[in-house]
Amino acid sequence: MEPLATGGLKSGYDPRDYWYTPLGKGAIDWTTGFDIEKLLGFPIASKDQGRSFSCGGQAWSYYAAVLEYFASKSYEERSARHIYSHTHVAPGGGSRGRDNCDFVKTQGVAKEADASSYENGKAPSEAFVTTKPTLSPNALSDIANTKALSYLRIQGDFDMVAQAVADNYGAIILIQGEDNGTWRSSYPQPPYKRQWAHWLYCGKLKTIKGKRYIGVKNSWGDKTGVKGWQWLSEEYFASGAIPEAWTMQWDYTPSKRIVIMKQMIAILSKVIPLQKLLLTYKK
């Protein structure tokens, strides 16, 4: 049963999903941590979804802009509306992780400048943000260059999500919570009753007073946390209130890579003895 008043909907099981496995970049140095804004060299502007259920579009548009930067060294804010208008679930609203991932992979994401997510300069209504934007030929050409992504599902425990953040410039989690007075603070507390679910982009890792935290960028403006950033503890993850997580990479198909590597090893094991035989014959 989905939580009430939710912008984040569970995707359910699909045997075709690829599952994230660490890339072997080494263990995270929690003393140094990880900060996507330090890697970018500038802060990520906060988004504001208002009373809409567009958190999925917001979270994936953060991530799409980050990944585009590391691919092209050009940072351009991407449109939450462009994503959400195609992935929202009618009539109640909200979106699923797999649908958002698949849209970004197969369609790409328009620039915010080409498909504004704001209604008359203000946070959008659900009706506005679910209306598909009209895109110019130049905007469509740009979108075509932003869709070479592959996505993976993550087992939603703290360590796996943290490693995905370090490996892939981020991850996105489905978080369940309640209005317990802490949600807009810098340190949201695990819920006693799960009243809603929300998509969040994860882009920071830090040890605070001896405890490990994952930093998330919310989509409720600068007044949430510190300039939109909040810190989720290991306890939040351990409470079971993070039921789903996703990460994105460039052309990552782990099962195919493993098969290809095994095939190469098998071929080389045959070729090398053959080379030895030919050298012996030449002598």
PDB file of C-alpha atoms in Angstrom:
ATOM      1  CA  MET A   1       0.000   0.000   0.000  1.00  0.00           C
ATOM      2  CA  GLU A   2       1.447   3.389  -1.031  1.00  0.00           C
ATOM      3  CA  PRO A   3       1.736   6.154   1.578  1.00  0.00           C
ATOM      4  CA  LEU A   4      -0.885   8.915   1.330  1.00  0.00           C
ATOM      5  CA  ALA A   5      -0.157  12.237  -0.377  1.00  0.00           C
ATOM      6  CA  THR A   6       2.926  10.892  -2.077  1.00  0.00           C
ATOM      7  CA  GLY A   7       5.025  12.136  -4.964  1.00  0.00           C
ATOM      8  CA  GLY A   8       7.200   9.018  -4.904  1.00  0.00           C
ATOM      9  CA  LEU A   9       5.658   5.748  -6.068  1.00  0.00           C
ATOM     10  CA  LYS A  10       7.306   2.344  -5.764  1.00  0.00           C
ATOM     11  CA  SER A  11       8.397   0.739  -9.023  1.00  0.00           C
ATOM     12  CA  GLY A  12       7.814  -2.880  -8.049  1.00  0.00           C
ATOM     13  CA  TYR A  13       9.972  -5.810  -9.091  1.00  0.00           C
ATOM     14  CA  ASP A  14      11.102  -6.249 -12.679  1.00  0.00           C
ATOM     15  CA  PRO A  15      13.519  -9.093 -13.581  1.00  0.00           C
ATOM     16  CA  ARG A  16      14.958  -6.943 -16.383  1.00  0.00           C
ATOM     17  CA  ASP A  17      16.413  -4.396 -13.940  1.00  0.00           C
ATOM     18  CA  TYR A  18      20.179  -4.168 -13.706  1.00  0.00           C
ATOM     19  CA  TRP A  19      21.372  -3.976 -10.111  1.00  0.00           C
ATOM     20  CA  TYR A  20      24.213  -1.724  -9.047  1.00  0.00           C
ATOM     21  CA  THR A  21      27.479  -3.321  -7.987  1.00  0.00           C
ATOM     22  CA  PRO A  22      30.457  -1.197  -6.824  1.00  0.00           C
ATOM     23  CA  LEU A  23      32.954  -0.391  -9.577  1.00  0.00           C
ATOM     24  CA  GLY A  24      36.065  -1.176  -7.583  1.00  0.00           C
ATOM     25  CA  LYS A  25      37.122   2.444  -7.082  1.00  0.00           C
ATOM     26  CA  GLY A  26      37.963   1.624  -3.489  1.00  0.00           C
ATOM     27  CA  ALA A  27      36.321   2.183  -0.145  1.00  0.00           C
ATOM     28  CA  ILE A  28      34.955   5.615   0.693  1.00  0.00           C
ATOM     29  CA  ASP A  29      37.232   7.814   2.780  1.00  0.00           C
ATOM     30  CA  TRP A  30      34.682   9.052   5.296  1.00  0.00           C
ATOM     31  CA  THR A  31      37.234  11.462   6.783  1.00  0.00           C
ATOM     32  CA  THR A  32      37.342  13.350   3.501  1.00  0.00           C
ATOM     33  CA  GLY A  33      33.801  12.484   2.468  1.00  0.00           C
ATOM     34  CA  PHE A  34      32.306  13.342  -0.925  1.00  0.00           C
ATOM     35  CA  ASP A  35      30.765  16.607  -2.111  1.00  0.00           C
ATOM     36  CA  ILE A  36      29.318  16.935  -5.604  1.00  0.00           C
ATOM     37  CA  GLU A  37      29.386  20.741  -5.354  1.00  0.00           C
ATOM     38  CA  LYS A  38      33.131  20.711  -4.661  1.00  0.00           C
ATOM     39  CA  LEU A  39      33.664  18.553  -7.738  1.00  0.00           C
ATOM     40  CA  LEU A  40      31.518  20.879  -9.829  1.00  0.00           C
ATOM     41  CA  GLY A  41      33.203  23.967  -8.386  1.00  0.00           C
ATOM     42  CA  PHE A  42      29.901  25.757  -7.705  1.00  0.00           C
ATOM     43  CA  PRO A  43      26.664  25.242  -5.736  1.00  0.00           C
ATOM     44  CA  ILE A  44      23.632  23.545  -7.268  1.00  0.00           C
ATOM     45  CA  ALA A  45      20.681  25.940  -7.389  1.00  0.00           C
ATOM     46  CA  SER A  46      17.706  24.773  -5.312  1.00  0.00           C
ATOM     47  CA  LYS A  47      14.468  23.807  -7.010  1.00  0.00           C
ATOM     48  CA  ASP A  48      10.968  24.377  -5.608  1.00  0.00           C
ATOM     49  CA  GLN A  49       8.170  22.006  -6.535  1.00  0.00           C
ATOM     50  CA  GLY A  50       5.596  23.856  -4.448  1.00  0.00           C
ATOM     51  CA  ARG A  51       2.482  21.798  -3.753  1.00  0.00           C
ATOM     52  CA  SER A  52       2.927  19.633  -6.843  1.00  0.00           C
ATOM     53  CA  PHE A  53       3.891  15.953  -6.689  1.00  0.00           C
ATOM     54  CA  SER A  54       6.768  16.483  -9.125  1.00  0.00           C
ATOM     55  CA  CYS A  55       9.627  15.416  -6.794  1.00  0.00           C
ATOM     56  CA  GLY A  56      10.620  12.666  -9.246  1.00  0.00           C
ATOM     57  CA  GLY A  57      11.100  15.165 -12.050  1.00  0.00           C
ATOM     58  CA  GLN A  58      12.949  17.478  -9.686  1.00  0.00           C
ATOM     59  CA  ALA A  59      15.363  14.813  -8.388  1.00  0.00           C
ATOM     60  CA  TRP A  60      16.192  13.395 -11.818  1.00  0.00           C
ATOM     61  CA  SER A  61      16.651  16.858 -13.310  1.00  0.00           C
ATOM     62  CA  TYR A  62      19.279  17.609 -10.628  1.00  0.00           C
ATOM     63  CA  TYR A  63      21.049  14.368 -11.498  1.00  0.00           C
ATOM     64  CA  ALA A  64      20.774  14.805 -15.266  1.00  0.00           C
ATOM     65  CA  ALA A  65      22.438  18.230 -15.076  1.00  0.00           C
ATOM     66  CA  VAL A  66      25.273  16.836 -12.953  1.00  0.00           C
ATOM     67  CA  LEU A  67      25.922  13.901 -15.282  1.00  0.00           C
ATOM     68  CA  GLU A  68      25.785  16.150 -18.330  1.00  0.00           C
ATOM     69  CA  TYR A  69      28.465  18.347 -16.772  1.00  0.00           C
ATOM     70  CA  PHE A  70      30.878  15.460 -16.246  1.00  0.00           C
ATOM     71  CA  ALA A  71      30.258  14.296 -19.807  1.00  0.00           C
ATOM     72  CA  SER A  72      30.590  17.672 -21.538  1.00  0.00           C
ATOM     73  CA  LYS A  73      32.115  20.033 -18.909  1.00  0.00           C
ATOM     74  CA  SER A  74      29.112  22.282 -19.442  1.00  0.00           C
ATOM     75  CA  TYR A  75      26.523  22.730 -16.679  1.00  0.00           C
ATOM     76  CA  GLU A  76      23.003  23.685 -17.685  1.00  0.00           C
ATOM     77  CA  GLU A  77      20.023  23.321 -15.350  1.00  0.00           C
ATOM     78  CA  ARG A  78      17.628  20.661 -16.617  1.00  0.00           C
ATOM     79  CA  SER A  79      13.838  20.724 -16.603  1.00  0.00           C
ATOM     80  CA  ALA A  80      11.872  18.872 -13.923  1.00  0.00           C
ATOM     81  CA  ARG A  81       8.687  19.577 -15.853  1.00  0.00           C
ATOM     82  CA  HIS A  82      10.001  17.931 -19.025  1.00  0.00           C
ATOM     83  CA  ILE A  83      10.560  14.696 -17.109  1.00  0.00           C
ATOM     84  CA  TYR A  84       7.504  14.726 -14.856  1.00  0.00           C
ATOM     85  CA  SER A  85       5.012  15.701 -17.572  1.00  0.00           C
ATOM     86  CA  HIS A  86       5.876  12.389 -19.260  1.00  0.00           C
ATOM     87  CA  THR A  87       6.213  10.160 -16.196  1.00  0.00           C
ATOM     88  CA  HIS A  88       3.505  11.299 -13.771  1.00  0.00           C
ATOM     89  CA  VAL A  89       0.867   8.757 -12.858  1.00  0.00           C
ATOM     90  CA  ALA A  90      -2.710   9.975 -13.366  1.00  0.00           C
ATOM     91  CA  PRO A  91      -5.015  10.866 -11.752  1.00  0.00           C
ATOM     92  CA  GLY A  92      -3.358  11.185  -8.335  1.00  0.00           C
ATOM     93  CA  GLY A  93       0.119  12.313  -9.398  1.00  0.00           C
ATOM     94  CA  GLY A  94       3.547  11.134  -8.371  1.00  0.00           C
ATOM     95  CA  SER A  95       6.055   9.129 -10.401  1.00  0.00           C
ATOM     96  CA  ARG A  96       7.997   5.868 -10.284  1.00  0.00           C
ATOM     97  CA  GLY A  97      11.767   5.555 -10.231  1.00  0.00           C
ATOM     98  CA  ARG A  98      12.052   3.180 -13.137  1.00  0.00           C
ATOM     99  CA  ASP A  99       9.883   5.410 -15.327  1.00  0.00           C
ATOM    100  CA  ASN A 100      11.991   8.476 -14.524  1.00  0.00           C
ATOM    101  CA  CYS A 101      15.230   6.585 -15.180  1.00  0.00           C
ATOM    102  CA  ASP A 102      13.942   5.192 -18.440  1.00  0.00           C
ATOM    103  CA  PHE A 103      12.755   8.583 -19.656  1.00  0.00           C
ATOM    104  CA  VAL A 104      16.132  10.183 -18.976  1.00  0.00           C
ATOM    105  CA  LYS A 105      17.869   7.277 -20.713  1.00  0.00           C
ATOM    106  CA  THR A 106      15.696   7.067 -23.816  1.00  0.00           C
ATOM    107  CA  GLN A 107      14.527  10.670 -24.258  1.00  0.00           C
ATOM    108  CA  GLY A 108      17.031  12.948 -22.554  1.00  0.00           C
ATOM    109  CA  VAL A 109      16.130  16.054 -20.579  1.00  0.00           C
ATOM    110  CA  ALA A 110      15.375  19.555 -21.843  1.00  0.00           C
ATOM    111  CA  LYS A 111      17.166  22.581 -20.456  1.00  0.00           C
ATOM    112  CA  GLU A 112      15.238  24.490 -17.809  1.00  0.00           C
ATOM    113  CA  ALA A 113      15.565  27.535 -20.069  1.00  0.00           C
ATOM    114  CA  ASP A 114      13.710  25.658 -22.825  1.00  0.00           C
ATOM    115  CA  ALA A 115      11.000  24.104 -20.645  1.00  0.00           C
ATOM    116  CA  SER A 116      10.457  26.138 -17.497  1.00  0.00           C
ATOM    117  CA  SER A 117       9.283  24.217 -14.434  1.00  0.00           C
ATOM    118  CA  TYR A 118       7.849  27.381 -12.885  1.00  0.00           C
ATOM    119  CA  GLU A 119       4.397  28.828 -13.424  1.00  0.00           C
ATOM    120  CA  ASN A 120       4.573  32.569 -14.034  1.00  0.00           C
ATOM    121  CA  GLY A 121       7.857  32.571 -12.137  1.00  0.00           C
ATOM    122  CA  LYS A 122       6.419  30.781  -9.103  1.00  0.00           C
ATOM    123  CA  ALA A 123       6.444  27.184  -7.842  1.00  0.00           C
ATOM    124  CA  PRO A 124       4.202  25.133 -10.141  1.00  0.00           C
ATOM    125  CA  SER A 125       0.754  23.672  -9.664  1.00  0.00           C
ATOM    126  CA  GLU A 126       0.237  19.992 -10.449  1.00  0.00           C
ATOM    127  CA  ALA A 127      -1.793  20.953 -13.525  1.00  0.00           C
ATOM    128  CA  PHE A 128       1.037  23.077 -14.910  1.00  0.00           C
ATOM    129  CA  VAL A 129       3.915  20.685 -14.241  1.00  0.00           C
ATOM    130  CA  THR A 130       2.026  17.752 -15.803  1.00  0.00           C
ATOM    131  CA  THR A 131       1.449  19.698 -19.040  1.00  0.00           C
ATOM    132  CA  LYS A 132       4.043  18.713 -21.630  1.00  0.00           C
ATOM    133  CA  PRO A 133       6.117  21.705 -22.739  1.00  0.00           C
ATOM    134  CA  THR A 134       6.327  22.766 -26.382  1.00  0.00           C
ATOM    135  CA  LEU A 135       9.941  22.485 -27.468  1.00  0.00           C
ATOM    136  CA  SER A 136      11.741  24.287 -30.266  1.00  0.00           C
ATOM    137  CA  PRO A 137      13.856  22.448 -32.873  1.00  0.00           C
ATOM    138  CA  ASN A 138      17.003  23.699 -31.115  1.00  0.00           C
ATOM    139  CA  ALA A 139      15.751  22.382 -27.785  1.00  0.00           C
ATOM    140  CA  LEU A 140      14.975  18.992 -29.319  1.00  0.00           C
ATOM    141  CA  SER A 141      18.454  18.867 -30.841  1.00  0.00           C
ATOM    142  CA  ASP A 142      20.010  19.540 -27.444  1.00  0.00           C
ATOM    143  CA  ILE A 143      17.866  16.863 -25.781  1.00  0.00           C
ATOM    144  CA  ALA A 144      19.128  14.269 -28.251  1.00  0.00           C
ATOM    145  CA  ASN A 145      22.643  14.767 -26.858  1.00  0.00           C
ATOM    146  CA  THR A 146      21.642  14.056 -23.246  1.00  0.00           C
ATOM    147  CA  LYS A 147      20.165  10.575 -23.442  1.00  0.00           C
ATOM    148  CA  ALA A 148      23.193   8.253 -23.478  1.00  0.00           C
ATOM    149  CA  LEU A 149      22.607   7.080 -19.898  1.00  0.00           C
ATOM    150  CA  SER A 150      22.056   3.687 -18.336  1.00  0.00           C
ATOM    151  CA  TYR A 151      20.398   3.171 -14.987  1.00  0.00           C
ATOM    152  CA  LEU A 152      20.710   0.660 -12.191  1.00  0.00           C
ATOM    153  CA  ARG A 153      18.635  -0.210  -9.191  1.00  0.00           C
ATOM    154  CA  ILE A 154      20.297  -0.154  -5.770  1.00  0.00           C
ATOM    155  CA  GLN A 155      19.568  -2.226  -2.736  1.00  0.00           C
ATOM    156  CA  GLY A 156      18.505   0.574  -0.428  1.00  0.00           C
ATOM    157  CA  ASP A 157      20.937   0.109   2.435  1.00  0.00           C
ATOM    158  CA  PHE A 158      23.158   2.958   3.568  1.00  0.00           C
ATOM    159  CA  ASP A 159      26.517   1.587   2.392  1.00  0.00           C
ATOM    160  CA  MET A 160      25.345   0.648  -1.109  1.00  0.00           C
ATOM    161  CA  VAL A 161      23.698   4.023  -1.692  1.00  0.00           C
ATOM    162  CA  ALA A 162      26.789   5.833  -0.360  1.00  0.00           C
ATOM    163  CA  GLN A 163      29.104   3.851  -2.656  1.00  0.00           C
ATOM    164  CA  ALA A 164      26.873   4.575  -5.640  1.00  0.00           C
ATOM    165  CA  VAL A 165      27.054   8.294  -4.844  1.00  0.00           C
ATOM    166  CA  ALA A 166      30.853   8.124  -4.823  1.00  0.00           C
ATOM    167  CA  ASP A 167      31.012   5.961  -7.961  1.00  0.00           C
ATOM    168  CA  ASN A 168      28.392   7.689 -10.111  1.00  0.00           C
ATOM    169  CA  TYR A 169      28.239  11.349  -9.045  1.00  0.00           C
ATOM    170  CA  GLY A 170      25.051  10.675  -7.154  1.00  0.00           C
ATOM    171  CA  ALA A 171      22.028   8.478  -6.586  1.00  0.00           C
ATOM    172  CA  ILE A 172      18.311   8.981  -6.071  1.00  0.00           C
ATOM    173  CA  ILE A 173      16.336   7.534  -3.179  1.00  0.00           C
ATOM    174  CA  LEU A 174      12.668   7.047  -2.406  1.00  0.00           C
ATOM    175  CA  ILE A 175      12.270   8.215   1.176  1.00  0.00           C
ATOM    176  CA  GLN A 176       9.231   7.725   3.395  1.00  0.00           C
ATOM    177  CA  GLY A 177       8.505  10.184   6.166  1.00  0.00           C
ATOM    178  CA  GLU A 178       6.013  12.012   8.312  1.00  0.00           C
ATOM    179  CA  ASP A 179       5.397  15.581   9.409  1.00  0.00           C
ATOM    180  CA  ASN A 180       7.167  15.151  12.753  1.00  0.00           C
ATOM    181  CA  GLY A 181       8.606  18.643  12.969  1.00  0.00           C
ATOM    182  CA  THR A 182      12.044  17.688  11.630  1.00  0.00           C
ATOM    183  CA  TRP A 183      11.450  17.164   7.943  1.00  0.00           C
ATOM    184  CA  ARG A 184      12.559  20.605   6.749  1.00  0.00           C
ATOM    185  CA  SER A 185      15.498  20.692   9.178  1.00  0.00           C
ATOM    186  CA  SER A 186      19.094  19.810   8.385  1.00  0.00           C
ATOM    187  CA  TYR A 187      18.674  16.407  10.076  1.00  0.00           C
ATOM    188  CA  PRO A 188      15.295  14.761   9.342  1.00  0.00           C
ATOM    189  CA  GLN A 189      14.377  12.000  11.788  1.00  0.00           C
ATOM    190  CA  PRO A 190      13.014   8.551  10.816  1.00  0.00           C
ATOM    191  CA  PRO A 191       9.214   8.423  10.780  1.00  0.00           C
ATOM    192  CA  TYR A 192       7.051   6.672  13.343  1.00  0.00           C
ATOM    193  CA  LYS A 193       4.216   6.511  10.811  1.00  0.00           C
ATOM    194  CA  ARG A 194       4.986   6.658   7.107  1.00  0.00           C
ATOM    195  CA  GLN A 195       2.626   9.314   5.795  1.00  0.00           C
ATOM    196  CA  TRP A 196       4.200  10.078   2.435  1.00  0.00           C
ATOM    197  CA  ALA A 197       7.061   9.224   0.065  1.00  0.00           C
ATOM    198  CA  HIS A 198       9.395  11.569  -1.757  1.00  0.00           C
ATOM    199  CA  TRP A 199      12.226  11.362  -4.334  1.00  0.00           C
ATOM    200  CA  LEU A 200      15.571  12.948  -3.395  1.00  0.00           C
ATOM    201  CA  TYR A 201      18.906  13.385  -5.174  1.00  0.00           C
ATOM    202  CA  CYS A 202      21.899  12.265  -3.056  1.00  0.00           C
ATOM    203  CA  GLY A 203      25.173  14.062  -3.722  1.00  0.00           C
ATOM    204  CA  LYS A 204      27.204  14.298  -0.521  1.00  0.00           C
ATOM    205  CA  LEU A 205      28.809  12.009   2.082  1.00  0.00           C
ATOM    206  CA  LYS A 206      30.066  13.234   5.433  1.00  0.00           C
ATOM    207  CA  THR A 207      30.975  12.199   8.954  1.00  0.00           C
ATOM    208  CA  ILE A 208      29.336  14.481  11.504  1.00  0.00           C
ATOM    209  CA  LYS A 209      30.182  14.064  15.195  1.00  0.00           C
ATOM    210  CA  GLY A 210      31.388  10.518  14.554  1.00  0.00           C
ATOM    211  CA  LYS A 211      28.289   9.463  12.568  1.00  0.00           C
ATOM    212  CA  ARG A 212      28.049   8.883   8.828  1.00  0.00           C
ATOM    213  CA  TYR A 213      25.476  10.810   6.801  1.00  0.00           C
ATOM    214  CA  ILE A 214      24.328  11.046   3.187  1.00  0.00           C
ATOM    215  CA  GLY A 215      23.570  14.565   1.952  1.00  0.00           C
ATOM    216  CA  VAL A 216      20.380  15.016  -0.093  1.00  0.00           C
ATOM    217  CA  LYS A 217      19.232  17.969  -2.166  1.00  0.00           C
ATOM    218  CA  ASN A 218      15.536  18.603  -1.630  1.00  0.00           C
ATOM    219  CA  SER A 219      13.176  20.381  -4.016  1.00  0.00           C
ATOM    220  CA  TRP A 220      11.423  22.689  -1.546  1.00  0.00           C
ATOM    221  CA  GLY A 221      13.600  25.748  -2.005  1.00  0.00           C
ATOM    222  CA  ASP A 222      16.555  27.187  -0.084  1.00  0.00           C
ATOM    223  CA  LYS A 223      14.759  27.317   3.270  1.00  0.00           C
ATOM    224  CA  THR A 224      14.812  23.530   3.644  1.00  0.00           C
ATOM    225  CA  GLY A 225      17.953  22.382   5.488  1.00  0.00           C
ATOM    226  CA  VAL A 226      20.931  24.522   4.462  1.00  0.00           C
ATOM    227  CA  LYS A 227      20.328  25.917   0.970  1.00  0.00           C
ATOM    228  CA  GLY A 228      18.230  22.861   0.170  1.00  0.00           C
ATOM    229  CA  TRP A 229      20.720  20.278   1.491  1.00  0.00           C
ATOM    230  CA  GLN A 230      19.818  17.900   4.334  1.00  0.00           C
ATOM    231  CA  TRP A 231      21.631  15.007   6.041  1.00  0.00           C
ATOM    232  CA  LEU A 232      20.188  11.507   6.393  1.00  0.00           C
ATOM    233  CA  SER A 233      21.675   9.255   9.046  1.00  0.00           C
ATOM    234  CA  GLU A 234      22.414   5.552   8.979  1.00  0.00           C
ATOM    235  CA  GLU A 235      19.499   5.184  11.398  1.00  0.00           C
ATOM    236  CA  TYR A 236      17.100   6.599   8.804  1.00  0.00           C
ATOM    237  CA  PHE A 237      18.151   3.903   6.353  1.00  0.00           C
ATOM    238  CA  ALA A 238      18.094   1.187   9.043  1.00  0.00           C
ATOM    239  CA  SER A 239      14.486   2.116   9.904  1.00  0.00           C
ATOM    240  CA  GLY A 240      13.315   0.689   6.563  1.00  0.00           C
ATOM    241  CA  ALA A 241      12.037   4.063   5.369  1.00  0.00           C
ATOM    242  CA  ILE A 242      14.222   4.033   2.204  1.00  0.00           C
ATOM    243  CA  PRO A 243      12.466   1.307   0.187  1.00  0.00           C
ATOM    244  CA  GLU A 244      14.003   2.068  -3.215  1.00  0.00           C
ATOM    245  CA  ALA A 245      17.074   3.683  -4.783  1.00  0.00           C
ATOM    246  CA  TRP A 246      18.527   4.232  -8.265  1.00  0.00           C
ATOM    247  CA  THR A 247      21.777   5.371  -9.811  1.00  0.00           C
ATOM    248  CA  MET A 248      22.808   6.214 -13.368  1.00  0.00           C
ATOM    249  CA  GLN A 249      25.944   5.519 -15.370  1.00  0.00           C
ATOM    250  CA  TRP A 250      27.201   5.753 -18.908  1.00  0.00           C
ATOM    251  CA  ASP A 251      26.637   2.505 -20.862  1.00  0.00           C
ATOM    252  CA  TYR A 252      26.778   0.274 -17.808  1.00  0.00           C
ATOM    253  CA  THR A 253      25.588  -3.289 -18.432  1.00  0.00           C
ATOM    254  CA  PRO A 254      27.309  -5.396 -15.753  1.00  0.00           C
ATOM    255  CA  SER A 255      25.977  -8.797 -16.764  1.00  0.00           C
ATOM    256  CA  LYS A 256      27.004  -8.251 -20.400  1.00  0.00           C
ATOM    257  CA  ARG A 257      30.441  -7.017 -19.348  1.00  0.00           C
ATOM    258  CA  ILE A 258      31.003 -10.115 -17.264  1.00  0.00           C
ATOM    259  CA  VAL A 259      29.936 -12.371 -20.151  1.00  0.00           C
ATOM    260  CA  ILE A 260      32.255 -10.552 -22.569  1.00  0.00           C
ATOM    261  CA  MET A 261      35.186 -10.774 -20.149  1.00  0.00           C
ATOM    262  CA  LYS A 262      34.651 -14.510 -19.728  1.00  0.00           C
ATOM    263  CA  GLN A 263      34.506 -14.931 -23.491  1.00  0.00           C
ATOM    264  CA  MET A 264      37.748 -13.000 -23.931  1.00  0.00           C
ATOM    265  CA  ILE A 265      39.476 -15.073 -21.280  1.00  0.00           C
ATOM    266  CA  ALA A 266      38.311 -18.270 -22.973  1.00  0.00           C
ATOM    267  CA  ILE A 267      39.540 -17.059 -26.368  1.00  0.00           C
ATOM    268  CA  LEU A 268      42.905 -15.934 -24.984  1.00  0.00           C
ATOM    269  CA  SER A 269      43.404 -19.245 -23.211  1.00  0.00           C
ATOM    270  CA  LYS A 270      43.113 -20.934 -26.615  1.00  0.00           C
ATOM    271  CA  VAL A 271      45.142 -18.392 -28.566  1.00  0.00           C
ATOM    272  CA  ILE A 272      48.164 -18.346 -26.229  1.00  0.00           C
ATOM    273  CA  PRO A 273      48.827 -22.125 -26.402  1.00  0.00           C
ATOM    274  CA  LEU A 274      48.399 -21.910 -30.204  1.00  0.00           C
ATOM    275  CA  GLN A 275      51.035 -19.160 -30.390  1.00  0.00           C
ATOM    276  CA  LYS A 276      53.440 -21.327 -28.401  1.00  0.00           C
ATOM    277  CA  LEU A 277      52.814 -24.228 -30.794  1.00  0.00           C
ATOM    278  CA  LEU A 278      53.514 -22.013 -33.848  1.00  0.00           C
ATOM    279  CA  LEU A 279      56.751 -20.700 -32.340  1.00  0.00           C
ATOM    280  CA  THR A 280      57.905 -24.258 -31.651  1.00  0.00           C
ATOM    281  CA  TYR A 281      57.066 -25.268 -35.239  1.00  0.00           C
ATOM    282  CA  LYS A 282      59.038 -22.308 -36.666  1.00  0.00           C
ATOM    283  CA  LYS A 283      62.102 -23.330 -34.670  1.00  0.00           C
TER     284      LYS A 283
END
